């Protein structure tokens, strides 16, 4: 800008893009911290001052920050980071993702975290979202004992997911493409519960990928899980994943507009090509392929998707994602058209509570422990059981080991999560019987708040 310093011009230039990202839905809004990091590094170079980032340390530490950018996380020494505490962020922020990958506790979106003085002794309990400042010797002993117990259980945890009395709960991986497969296999995933296919379409925002390109990518994933289950979500375009050739640029409220299956039904040729590619990719492979549609609102949506699958010659189970409250309320009706349900708890929470996940003022409503959300999970699971069909969870809720027990108690038949979470969920499930999980689920649903639900489940499972 005329009359501005170079540093001011950088801030002004980035401000417009920052605003665009912040209003573009959960995923892109979660990348605002990345943009801020690039801006701050440019300004630091212009001013001739040290680049912003994580301070060096030779001793183990808990990292406290406003949020973490990719450049920061790439330089961290995993052997020294004991945990994370951030003022901002959420389940999809870099700090939360990295914490899960490293297997260290993390507490995100904690107001006032930045006020902690460097050198303060703190303890972080990622399972409860609590931190303890200058903990007593007794509290430190309790936390260390719990950590040792978790480590031992983790080391002993192998094989398929199951409760202590042998009730099977398949533990599957959420993946975003073939590059995520090795980590899923290494973690012992029993298959894939959510294969996001957007990566193929985001490579070129101007046109859909060819059928041949899709076949190659899908087959890479299917071949990695012989005799396993792979659940593919067809393209979920719109809202936070806009595509120039598919989604309107002038929608006033993309999250409540044409997204997911709605977009594909408006562009049947894109859906047809994707389903045909999946059918060809699965030919001759000993894999249990399942295909599901995002943003299914009712039976009409479910029928339209199932019809499209059959017309494409797809030999697979057809399913619907439950991300809209209407789908949970009418789950049994939807199951007349499809063979399974998969709960996307992230979007389901957003639409249930009319609360944008990137707005800190309503963050308490995003908590997957909210009793109203658990009620919708239970409704869906009960409908599936009544119809003799399956109902899984592929949202962030499944990666919480304690909540995984509650979801199992609600009747969910499989859990899908980031690969790094699988060993922790497997170890925790193995400690409790199905009856204990059911009692914990009932206690959580009887609570009035998310915090009360969490404490109620903990009390039941700890035998207090």
Short mmCIF file of C-alpha atoms in Angstrom, two decimals:
data_model
loop_
_atom_site.label_atom_id
_atom_site.label_comp_id
_atom_site.label_asym_id
_atom_site.label_seq_id
_atom_site.Cartn_x
_atom_site.Cartn_y
_atom_site.Cartn_z
CA UNK A 1 0.00 0.00 0.00
CA UNK A 2 1.15 3.57 -0.75
CA UNK A 3 2.84 5.13 2.27
CA UNK A 4 3.09 1.84 4.19
CA UNK A 5 6.23 0.16 5.42
CA UNK A 6 7.09 -3.16 3.82
CA UNK A 7 6.15 -4.95 7.03
CA UNK A 8 2.74 -3.22 7.16
CA UNK A 9 2.13 -4.06 3.51
CA UNK A 10 2.76 -7.74 4.24
CA UNK A 11 0.28 -7.71 7.11
CA UNK A 12 -2.35 -5.98 4.97
CA UNK A 13 -1.85 -8.37 2.06
CA UNK A 14 -2.18 -11.43 4.27
CA UNK A 15 -5.20 -10.05 6.13
CA UNK A 16 -7.56 -10.50 3.18
CA UNK A 17 -6.54 -14.13 2.63
CA UNK A 18 -6.69 -14.81 6.35
CA UNK A 19 -10.30 -13.61 6.41
CA UNK A 20 -11.18 -15.80 3.42
CA UNK A 21 -9.75 -18.91 5.10
CA UNK A 22 -11.37 -18.16 8.45
CA UNK A 23 -14.80 -18.12 6.82
CA UNK A 24 -14.31 -21.11 4.52
CA UNK A 25 -15.28 -23.94 6.83
CA UNK A 26 -13.55 -26.14 9.38
CA UNK A 27 -10.62 -27.53 7.42
CA UNK A 28 -9.48 -24.32 5.73
CA UNK A 29 -10.15 -22.24 8.84
CA UNK A 30 -7.85 -24.62 10.66
CA UNK A 31 -5.09 -23.55 8.28
CA UNK A 32 -5.18 -19.89 9.37
CA UNK A 33 -2.28 -20.64 11.72
CA UNK A 34 -0.26 -21.82 8.71
CA UNK A 35 -0.87 -18.53 6.91
CA UNK A 36 0.04 -16.54 10.02
CA UNK A 37 3.29 -18.48 10.26
CA UNK A 38 4.30 -17.63 6.69
CA UNK A 39 3.42 -13.97 7.28
CA UNK A 40 5.42 -13.80 10.50
CA UNK A 41 8.47 -15.35 8.85
CA UNK A 42 8.39 -12.84 6.01
CA UNK A 43 8.09 -9.95 8.47
CA UNK A 44 10.92 -11.35 10.60
CA UNK A 45 13.16 -11.51 7.51
CA UNK A 46 12.27 -7.92 6.59
CA UNK A 47 13.05 -6.72 10.12
CA UNK A 48 16.24 -8.74 10.37
CA UNK A 49 15.12 -10.45 13.58
CA UNK A 50 15.14 -14.19 14.44
CA UNK A 51 12.47 -16.29 12.81
CA UNK A 52 9.49 -17.15 15.04
CA UNK A 53 9.32 -20.73 16.17
CA UNK A 54 9.83 -23.21 18.97
CA UNK A 55 12.72 -22.36 21.34
CA UNK A 56 15.61 -24.80 21.56
CA UNK A 57 15.83 -27.02 24.63
CA UNK A 58 18.15 -29.80 25.72
CA UNK A 59 15.73 -31.06 28.38
CA UNK A 60 12.26 -32.62 28.10
CA UNK A 61 9.46 -30.06 28.16
CA UNK A 62 5.75 -29.40 27.71
CA UNK A 63 5.21 -27.02 24.81
CA UNK A 64 2.74 -24.19 25.46
CA UNK A 65 1.77 -22.02 22.47
CA UNK A 66 -1.06 -20.07 20.89
CA UNK A 67 -1.06 -22.73 18.16
CA UNK A 68 1.56 -24.59 16.15
CA UNK A 69 2.38 -24.19 12.47
CA UNK A 70 3.80 -26.96 10.23
CA UNK A 71 7.23 -25.32 10.18
CA UNK A 72 7.32 -25.50 13.99
CA UNK A 73 6.19 -29.09 14.24
CA UNK A 74 8.69 -30.26 11.62
CA UNK A 75 11.58 -29.08 13.81
CA UNK A 76 10.43 -30.64 17.07
CA UNK A 77 12.47 -33.41 18.66
CA UNK A 78 9.94 -36.14 19.56
CA UNK A 79 12.24 -37.46 22.30
CA UNK A 80 11.99 -34.16 24.19
CA UNK A 81 8.33 -33.16 23.76
CA UNK A 82 6.30 -34.48 26.71
CA UNK A 83 3.02 -32.83 25.73
CA UNK A 84 1.27 -29.85 24.17
CA UNK A 85 -0.97 -27.11 25.52
CA UNK A 86 -2.40 -24.55 23.08
CA UNK A 87 -4.75 -21.60 23.43
CA UNK A 88 -6.27 -22.13 20.00
CA UNK A 89 -6.81 -25.00 17.62
CA UNK A 90 -9.01 -28.05 17.70
CA UNK A 91 -9.01 -31.75 16.79
CA UNK A 92 -7.77 -30.98 13.27
CA UNK A 93 -5.12 -28.42 14.25
CA UNK A 94 -1.46 -29.27 13.69
CA UNK A 95 -0.74 -29.43 17.41
CA UNK A 96 -3.49 -31.99 18.01
CA UNK A 97 -2.52 -34.06 14.97
CA UNK A 98 1.14 -34.08 15.95
CA UNK A 99 0.35 -34.99 19.55
CA UNK A 100 -1.59 -38.03 18.36
CA UNK A 101 1.23 -38.99 15.98
CA UNK A 102 3.82 -38.75 18.78
CA UNK A 103 1.57 -40.41 21.33
CA UNK A 104 1.90 -37.57 23.84
CA UNK A 105 -0.88 -35.88 25.83
CA UNK A 106 -2.32 -32.64 24.49
CA UNK A 107 -4.83 -30.06 25.65
CA UNK A 108 -6.02 -27.67 22.94
CA UNK A 109 -8.17 -24.53 23.00
CA UNK A 110 -7.30 -23.80 26.64
CA UNK A 111 -7.99 -20.11 27.43
CA UNK A 112 -5.15 -18.37 29.23
CA UNK A 113 -2.55 -21.02 28.46
CA UNK A 114 -0.20 -18.35 27.14
CA UNK A 115 -0.10 -16.69 30.56
CA UNK A 116 1.89 -19.61 32.00
CA UNK A 117 5.42 -18.44 32.73
CA UNK A 118 8.30 -20.31 31.10
CA UNK A 119 9.76 -22.81 33.54
CA UNK A 120 6.45 -23.44 35.34
CA UNK A 121 5.98 -27.06 36.36
CA UNK A 122 2.78 -28.40 34.79
CA UNK A 123 1.23 -31.81 34.29
CA UNK A 124 -0.95 -32.51 31.26
CA UNK A 125 -3.79 -35.04 31.22
CA UNK A 126 -4.85 -35.41 27.62
CA UNK A 127 -7.62 -37.87 28.48
CA UNK A 128 -9.53 -35.29 30.53
CA UNK A 129 -8.32 -32.08 28.90
CA UNK A 130 -6.89 -30.85 32.21
CA UNK A 131 -3.58 -29.32 33.19
CA UNK A 132 -2.21 -29.10 36.73
CA UNK A 133 0.04 -26.15 37.60
CA UNK A 134 2.75 -26.96 40.16
CA UNK A 135 1.13 -30.31 41.00
CA UNK A 136 1.64 -31.82 44.42
CA UNK A 137 3.82 -34.89 44.87
CA UNK A 138 0.64 -36.91 45.36
CA UNK A 139 -0.88 -35.69 42.08
CA UNK A 140 2.41 -36.29 40.22
CA UNK A 141 2.49 -39.81 41.61
CA UNK A 142 -1.08 -40.46 40.47
CA UNK A 143 -0.39 -39.18 36.96
CA UNK A 144 2.88 -41.10 36.65
CA UNK A 145 1.20 -44.31 37.80
CA UNK A 146 -1.60 -43.82 35.27
CA UNK A 147 0.94 -43.16 32.51
CA UNK A 148 2.90 -46.30 33.40
CA UNK A 149 -0.29 -48.34 33.38
CA UNK A 150 -1.24 -46.99 29.95
CA UNK A 151 2.24 -47.74 28.60
CA UNK A 152 2.09 -51.34 29.85
CA UNK A 153 -1.38 -51.86 28.43
CA UNK A 154 -0.26 -50.40 25.12
CA UNK A 155 2.69 -52.78 24.89
CA UNK A 156 0.43 -55.75 25.56
CA UNK A 157 -2.27 -54.65 23.14
CA UNK A 158 -2.24 -56.55 19.85
CA UNK A 159 -4.72 -58.18 17.52
CA UNK A 160 -8.29 -57.23 16.64
CA UNK A 161 -10.23 -54.73 18.71
CA UNK A 162 -12.37 -56.30 21.42
CA UNK A 163 -13.68 -55.73 24.92
CA UNK A 164 -12.37 -57.71 27.90
CA UNK A 165 -15.12 -60.32 27.46
CA UNK A 166 -14.44 -60.81 23.75
CA UNK A 167 -17.06 -58.56 22.16
CA UNK A 168 -15.50 -57.63 18.81
CA UNK A 169 -15.13 -53.97 17.88
CA UNK A 170 -13.19 -53.65 14.61
CA UNK A 171 -10.71 -50.78 14.77
CA UNK A 172 -10.25 -49.15 11.39
CA UNK A 173 -8.17 -46.26 10.05
CA UNK A 174 -9.18 -42.92 8.59
CA UNK A 175 -6.99 -42.19 5.57
CA UNK A 176 -6.72 -39.37 3.04
CA UNK A 177 -4.97 -41.33 0.30
CA UNK A 178 -2.46 -44.12 -0.47
CA UNK A 179 0.31 -42.29 1.42
CA UNK A 180 -1.51 -42.94 4.70
CA UNK A 181 -1.70 -46.71 4.21
CA UNK A 182 1.71 -47.73 5.71
CA UNK A 183 0.94 -46.03 9.05
CA UNK A 184 -2.48 -47.71 9.16
CA UNK A 185 -0.99 -51.15 8.51
CA UNK A 186 1.75 -50.60 11.09
CA UNK A 187 -0.82 -49.57 13.71
CA UNK A 188 -2.69 -52.83 13.20
CA UNK A 189 -5.77 -51.35 11.56
CA UNK A 190 -8.28 -54.02 10.59
CA UNK A 191 -9.14 -52.06 7.49
CA UNK A 192 -10.17 -48.57 6.50
CA UNK A 193 -13.29 -47.00 7.96
CA UNK A 194 -13.01 -43.71 6.10
CA UNK A 195 -11.12 -43.34 2.84
CA UNK A 196 -11.42 -39.67 1.92
CA UNK A 197 -11.19 -39.36 -1.85
CA UNK A 198 -10.96 -35.56 -2.12
CA UNK A 199 -7.15 -35.69 -2.60
CA UNK A 200 -7.67 -36.82 -6.19
CA UNK A 201 -9.96 -33.93 -7.00
CA UNK A 202 -7.95 -31.23 -5.24
CA UNK A 203 -4.90 -31.89 -7.44
CA UNK A 204 -6.61 -30.02 -10.26
CA UNK A 205 -9.35 -27.69 -9.12
CA UNK A 206 -10.52 -27.12 -12.70
CA UNK A 207 -11.64 -30.61 -13.71
CA UNK A 208 -12.37 -34.05 -12.30
CA UNK A 209 -9.63 -36.71 -12.43
CA UNK A 210 -9.91 -39.32 -15.15
CA UNK A 211 -11.41 -42.71 -14.45
CA UNK A 212 -8.00 -44.31 -15.06
CA UNK A 213 -6.26 -42.09 -12.50
CA UNK A 214 -8.91 -42.91 -9.92
CA UNK A 215 -8.67 -46.66 -10.54
CA UNK A 216 -4.91 -46.63 -9.85
CA UNK A 217 -5.28 -44.70 -6.59
CA UNK A 218 -8.17 -46.78 -5.27
CA UNK A 219 -6.49 -50.07 -6.12
CA UNK A 220 -3.35 -49.06 -4.18
CA UNK A 221 -5.43 -48.80 -1.03
CA UNK A 222 -7.59 -51.87 -1.63
CA UNK A 223 -4.53 -54.08 -2.24
CA UNK A 224 -3.10 -53.13 1.16
CA UNK A 225 -5.94 -54.78 3.08
CA UNK A 226 -6.50 -58.32 1.73
CA UNK A 227 -9.55 -59.86 3.41
CA UNK A 228 -10.03 -56.52 5.17
CA UNK A 229 -12.79 -53.95 5.03
CA UNK A 230 -12.30 -50.69 3.13
CA UNK A 231 -15.00 -48.02 3.39
CA UNK A 232 -14.73 -45.36 0.70
CA UNK A 233 -16.47 -42.02 1.01
CA UNK A 234 -17.34 -40.63 -2.39
CA UNK A 235 -16.33 -37.05 -3.11
CA UNK A 236 -17.39 -34.63 -0.38
CA UNK A 237 -17.15 -31.32 -2.23
CA UNK A 238 -18.48 -27.99 -1.07
CA UNK A 239 -18.32 -26.03 2.19
CA UNK A 240 -14.68 -26.31 3.33
CA UNK A 241 -13.66 -28.23 0.17
CA UNK A 242 -14.75 -26.04 -2.75
CA UNK A 243 -13.94 -27.12 -6.31
CA UNK A 244 -14.08 -24.62 -9.15
CA UNK A 245 -15.69 -27.05 -11.59
CA UNK A 246 -18.36 -28.25 -9.15
CA UNK A 247 -19.27 -25.85 -6.37
CA UNK A 248 -20.83 -22.39 -6.79
CA UNK A 249 -18.56 -19.51 -5.82
CA UNK A 250 -21.35 -17.26 -4.59
CA UNK A 251 -23.19 -19.49 -2.10
CA UNK A 252 -24.14 -17.37 0.93
CA UNK A 253 -23.74 -20.26 3.41
CA UNK A 254 -21.83 -23.20 1.88
CA UNK A 255 -22.06 -25.37 5.02
CA UNK A 256 -25.86 -25.36 4.69
CA UNK A 257 -25.94 -25.40 0.91
CA UNK A 258 -24.97 -27.73 -1.91
CA UNK A 259 -22.26 -29.99 -0.52
CA UNK A 260 -21.52 -33.71 -0.31
CA UNK A 261 -24.09 -35.93 -2.00
CA UNK A 262 -26.10 -32.87 -3.02
CA UNK A 263 -23.20 -31.73 -5.20
CA UNK A 264 -22.81 -35.17 -6.77
CA UNK A 265 -26.51 -35.51 -7.57
CA UNK A 266 -26.27 -32.16 -9.36
CA UNK A 267 -23.30 -33.55 -11.32
CA UNK A 268 -24.19 -37.23 -11.91
CA UNK A 269 -21.37 -37.72 -14.40
CA UNK A 270 -18.79 -37.09 -11.64
CA UNK A 271 -20.46 -39.60 -9.32
CA UNK A 272 -20.83 -42.15 -12.13
CA UNK A 273 -17.14 -41.94 -13.03
CA UNK A 274 -16.05 -42.34 -9.42
CA UNK A 275 -18.31 -45.33 -8.79
CA UNK A 276 -17.21 -47.00 -12.04
CA UNK A 277 -13.56 -46.46 -11.08
CA UNK A 278 -14.18 -48.06 -7.69
CA UNK A 279 -15.88 -51.05 -9.33
CA UNK A 280 -12.91 -51.57 -11.66
CA UNK A 281 -10.36 -51.08 -8.87
CA UNK A 282 -11.96 -53.81 -6.77
CA UNK A 283 -12.12 -56.41 -9.57
CA UNK A 284 -10.36 -59.62 -8.58
CA UNK A 285 -9.28 -58.38 -5.15
CA UNK A 286 -10.13 -60.28 -1.93
CA UNK A 287 -11.32 -57.16 -0.13
CA UNK A 288 -14.64 -56.14 1.41
CA UNK A 289 -15.40 -52.87 -0.34
CA UNK A 290 -18.04 -50.55 1.07
CA UNK A 291 -18.97 -47.18 -0.41
CA UNK A 292 -20.79 -44.40 1.42
CA UNK A 293 -22.25 -41.02 0.62
CA UNK A 294 -21.63 -37.89 2.70
CA UNK A 295 -24.36 -35.51 3.87
CA UNK A 296 -27.33 -37.86 3.46
CA UNK A 297 -30.42 -36.12 4.81
CA UNK A 298 -33.20 -38.66 4.27
CA UNK A 299 -34.37 -41.82 2.53
CA UNK A 300 -34.70 -40.00 -0.80
CA UNK A 301 -30.99 -39.15 -0.71
CA UNK A 302 -30.10 -42.70 0.30
CA UNK A 303 -32.14 -44.21 -2.53
CA UNK A 304 -30.60 -41.89 -5.11
CA UNK A 305 -27.11 -42.94 -4.01
CA UNK A 306 -27.92 -46.67 -3.89
CA UNK A 307 -29.47 -46.48 -7.36
CA UNK A 308 -26.34 -44.77 -8.70
CA UNK A 309 -24.15 -47.50 -7.19
CA UNK A 310 -26.20 -50.24 -8.81
CA UNK A 311 -26.24 -48.48 -12.18
CA UNK A 312 -22.42 -48.29 -12.07
CA UNK A 313 -22.22 -52.06 -11.55
CA UNK A 314 -20.60 -51.67 -8.14
CA UNK A 315 -20.36 -54.94 -6.21
CA UNK A 316 -20.10 -53.51 -2.74
CA UNK A 317 -22.16 -52.52 0.25
CA UNK A 318 -23.72 -49.08 -0.07
CA UNK A 319 -23.93 -46.87 3.01
CA UNK A 320 -24.86 -43.44 4.29
CA UNK A 321 -23.01 -41.07 6.55
CA UNK A 322 -24.95 -39.69 9.50
CA UNK A 323 -23.82 -36.08 9.72
CA UNK A 324 -27.19 -34.34 9.79
CA UNK A 325 -29.61 -34.76 12.73
CA UNK A 326 -32.42 -35.73 10.34
CA UNK A 327 -30.41 -38.77 9.27
CA UNK A 328 -30.08 -39.95 12.87
CA UNK A 329 -33.74 -39.31 13.61
CA UNK A 330 -34.81 -41.23 10.49
CA UNK A 331 -32.00 -43.78 10.45
CA UNK A 332 -34.30 -46.77 10.21
CA UNK A 333 -35.98 -45.28 7.15
CA UNK A 334 -32.61 -44.62 5.51
CA UNK A 335 -31.55 -48.21 6.22
CA UNK A 336 -34.33 -49.44 3.94
CA UNK A 337 -32.15 -48.22 1.07
CA UNK A 338 -28.57 -48.78 2.28
CA UNK A 339 -26.69 -51.50 4.15
CA UNK A 340 -24.75 -49.57 6.78
CA UNK A 341 -24.39 -46.25 8.57
CA UNK A 342 -21.25 -44.34 9.47
CA UNK A 343 -21.44 -41.49 11.96
CA UNK A 344 -19.37 -38.41 11.16
CA UNK A 345 -19.48 -36.96 14.66
CA UNK A 346 -17.61 -33.76 13.72
CA UNK A 347 -20.27 -32.49 11.33
CA UNK A 348 -23.07 -34.08 13.34
CA UNK A 349 -22.09 -31.95 16.34
CA UNK A 350 -21.89 -28.80 14.22
CA UNK A 351 -25.34 -29.27 12.72
CA UNK A 352 -26.93 -30.48 15.95
CA UNK A 353 -25.86 -27.47 17.97
CA UNK A 354 -25.84 -24.86 15.16
CA UNK A 355 -22.27 -24.12 16.23
CA UNK A 356 -19.40 -23.49 13.82
CA UNK A 357 -16.40 -25.53 14.93
CA UNK A 358 -14.02 -22.64 14.34
CA UNK A 359 -15.85 -20.18 16.60
CA UNK A 360 -14.23 -20.32 20.02
CA UNK A 361 -17.24 -18.78 21.75
CA UNK A 362 -19.26 -21.95 21.07
CA UNK A 363 -16.43 -24.48 21.46
CA UNK A 364 -18.11 -26.22 24.40
CA UNK A 365 -20.85 -27.33 22.01
CA UNK A 366 -18.31 -29.09 19.79
CA UNK A 367 -17.40 -31.54 22.54
CA UNK A 368 -18.22 -35.09 21.34
CA UNK A 369 -19.20 -35.92 24.94
CA UNK A 370 -22.31 -33.73 24.65
CA UNK A 371 -25.23 -35.92 25.84
CA UNK A 372 -27.46 -34.78 22.97
CA UNK A 373 -24.84 -36.01 20.50
CA UNK A 374 -24.59 -39.33 22.34
CA UNK A 375 -28.39 -39.63 22.05
CA UNK A 376 -28.16 -39.29 18.26
CA UNK A 377 -25.40 -41.91 18.15
CA UNK A 378 -27.60 -44.24 20.19
CA UNK A 379 -30.60 -43.65 17.90
CA UNK A 380 -28.54 -44.55 14.85
CA UNK A 381 -27.00 -47.64 16.46
CA UNK A 382 -30.38 -48.88 17.69
CA UNK A 383 -31.88 -48.44 14.21
CA UNK A 384 -29.04 -50.40 12.64
CA UNK A 385 -29.38 -53.20 15.18
CA UNK A 386 -33.12 -53.41 14.55
CA UNK A 387 -32.45 -53.78 10.82
CA UNK A 388 -29.60 -56.26 11.29
CA UNK A 389 -27.08 -53.84 9.82
CA UNK A 390 -23.89 -52.13 10.98
CA UNK A 391 -23.30 -48.66 12.37
CA UNK A 392 -19.76 -47.33 12.78
CA UNK A 393 -18.19 -44.07 13.90
CA UNK A 394 -15.52 -42.38 11.80
CA UNK A 395 -15.45 -38.96 13.45
CA UNK A 396 -12.91 -37.57 15.88
CA UNK A 397 -14.89 -39.05 18.78
CA UNK A 398 -13.61 -42.54 17.95
CA UNK A 399 -10.00 -41.55 18.73
CA UNK A 400 -10.78 -40.78 22.39
CA UNK A 401 -10.11 -44.10 24.20
CA UNK A 402 -12.62 -43.44 26.98
CA UNK A 403 -15.29 -42.24 24.58
CA UNK A 404 -14.61 -45.27 22.38
CA UNK A 405 -15.79 -47.43 25.28
CA UNK A 406 -18.95 -45.34 25.60
CA UNK A 407 -19.61 -45.55 21.85
CA UNK A 408 -19.24 -49.32 22.08
CA UNK A 409 -21.73 -49.30 24.93
CA UNK A 410 -24.15 -47.31 22.77
CA UNK A 411 -24.13 -50.12 20.22
CA UNK A 412 -21.66 -48.86 17.64
CA UNK A 413 -20.22 -51.82 15.71
CA UNK A 414 -16.87 -50.39 14.54
CA UNK A 415 -14.60 -47.43 15.24
CA UNK A 416 -12.44 -45.61 12.71
CA UNK A 417 -9.74 -43.08 13.61
CA UNK A 418 -6.32 -41.72 12.77
CA UNK A 419 -3.80 -44.57 12.72
CA UNK A 420 -1.84 -43.22 15.70
CA UNK A 421 -4.89 -43.57 17.97
CA UNK A 422 -5.60 -47.24 17.21
CA UNK A 423 -3.19 -48.82 19.76
CA UNK A 424 -4.51 -46.58 22.57
CA UNK A 425 -8.15 -47.33 21.80
CA UNK A 426 -7.41 -51.06 21.46
CA UNK A 427 -5.65 -51.14 24.84
CA UNK A 428 -8.43 -49.24 26.61
CA UNK A 429 -11.26 -51.32 25.15
CA UNK A 430 -9.51 -54.50 26.24
CA UNK A 431 -9.74 -53.40 29.90
CA UNK A 432 -13.54 -53.34 30.11
CA UNK A 433 -16.41 -55.72 29.42
CA UNK A 434 -19.29 -54.88 27.13
CA UNK A 435 -21.56 -54.61 30.18
CA UNK A 436 -19.23 -52.03 31.73
CA UNK A 437 -19.22 -50.06 28.48
CA UNK A 438 -23.02 -50.15 28.39
CA UNK A 439 -23.26 -48.87 31.97
CA UNK A 440 -20.77 -46.09 31.18
CA UNK A 441 -22.82 -45.14 28.10
CA UNK A 442 -26.03 -44.99 30.12
CA UNK A 443 -24.36 -42.82 32.76
CA UNK A 444 -22.99 -40.45 30.12
CA UNK A 445 -26.38 -40.07 28.43
CA UNK A 446 -28.01 -39.31 31.78
CA UNK A 447 -25.71 -36.33 32.33
CA UNK A 448 -26.60 -32.74 31.46
CA UNK A 449 -23.23 -31.49 30.18
CA UNK A 450 -20.24 -32.86 28.32
CA UNK A 451 -18.01 -32.54 31.38
CA UNK A 452 -20.55 -34.36 33.54
CA UNK A 453 -20.89 -37.10 30.91
CA UNK A 454 -17.13 -37.60 30.80
CA UNK A 455 -16.87 -37.77 34.59
CA UNK A 456 -19.85 -40.13 34.85
CA UNK A 457 -18.30 -42.56 32.38
CA UNK A 458 -14.93 -42.38 34.15
CA UNK A 459 -16.60 -43.12 37.48
CA UNK A 460 -18.38 -46.19 36.12
CA UNK A 461 -15.32 -47.59 34.36
CA UNK A 462 -12.99 -46.94 37.29
CA UNK A 463 -15.37 -48.76 39.62
CA UNK A 464 -15.64 -45.82 42.01
#
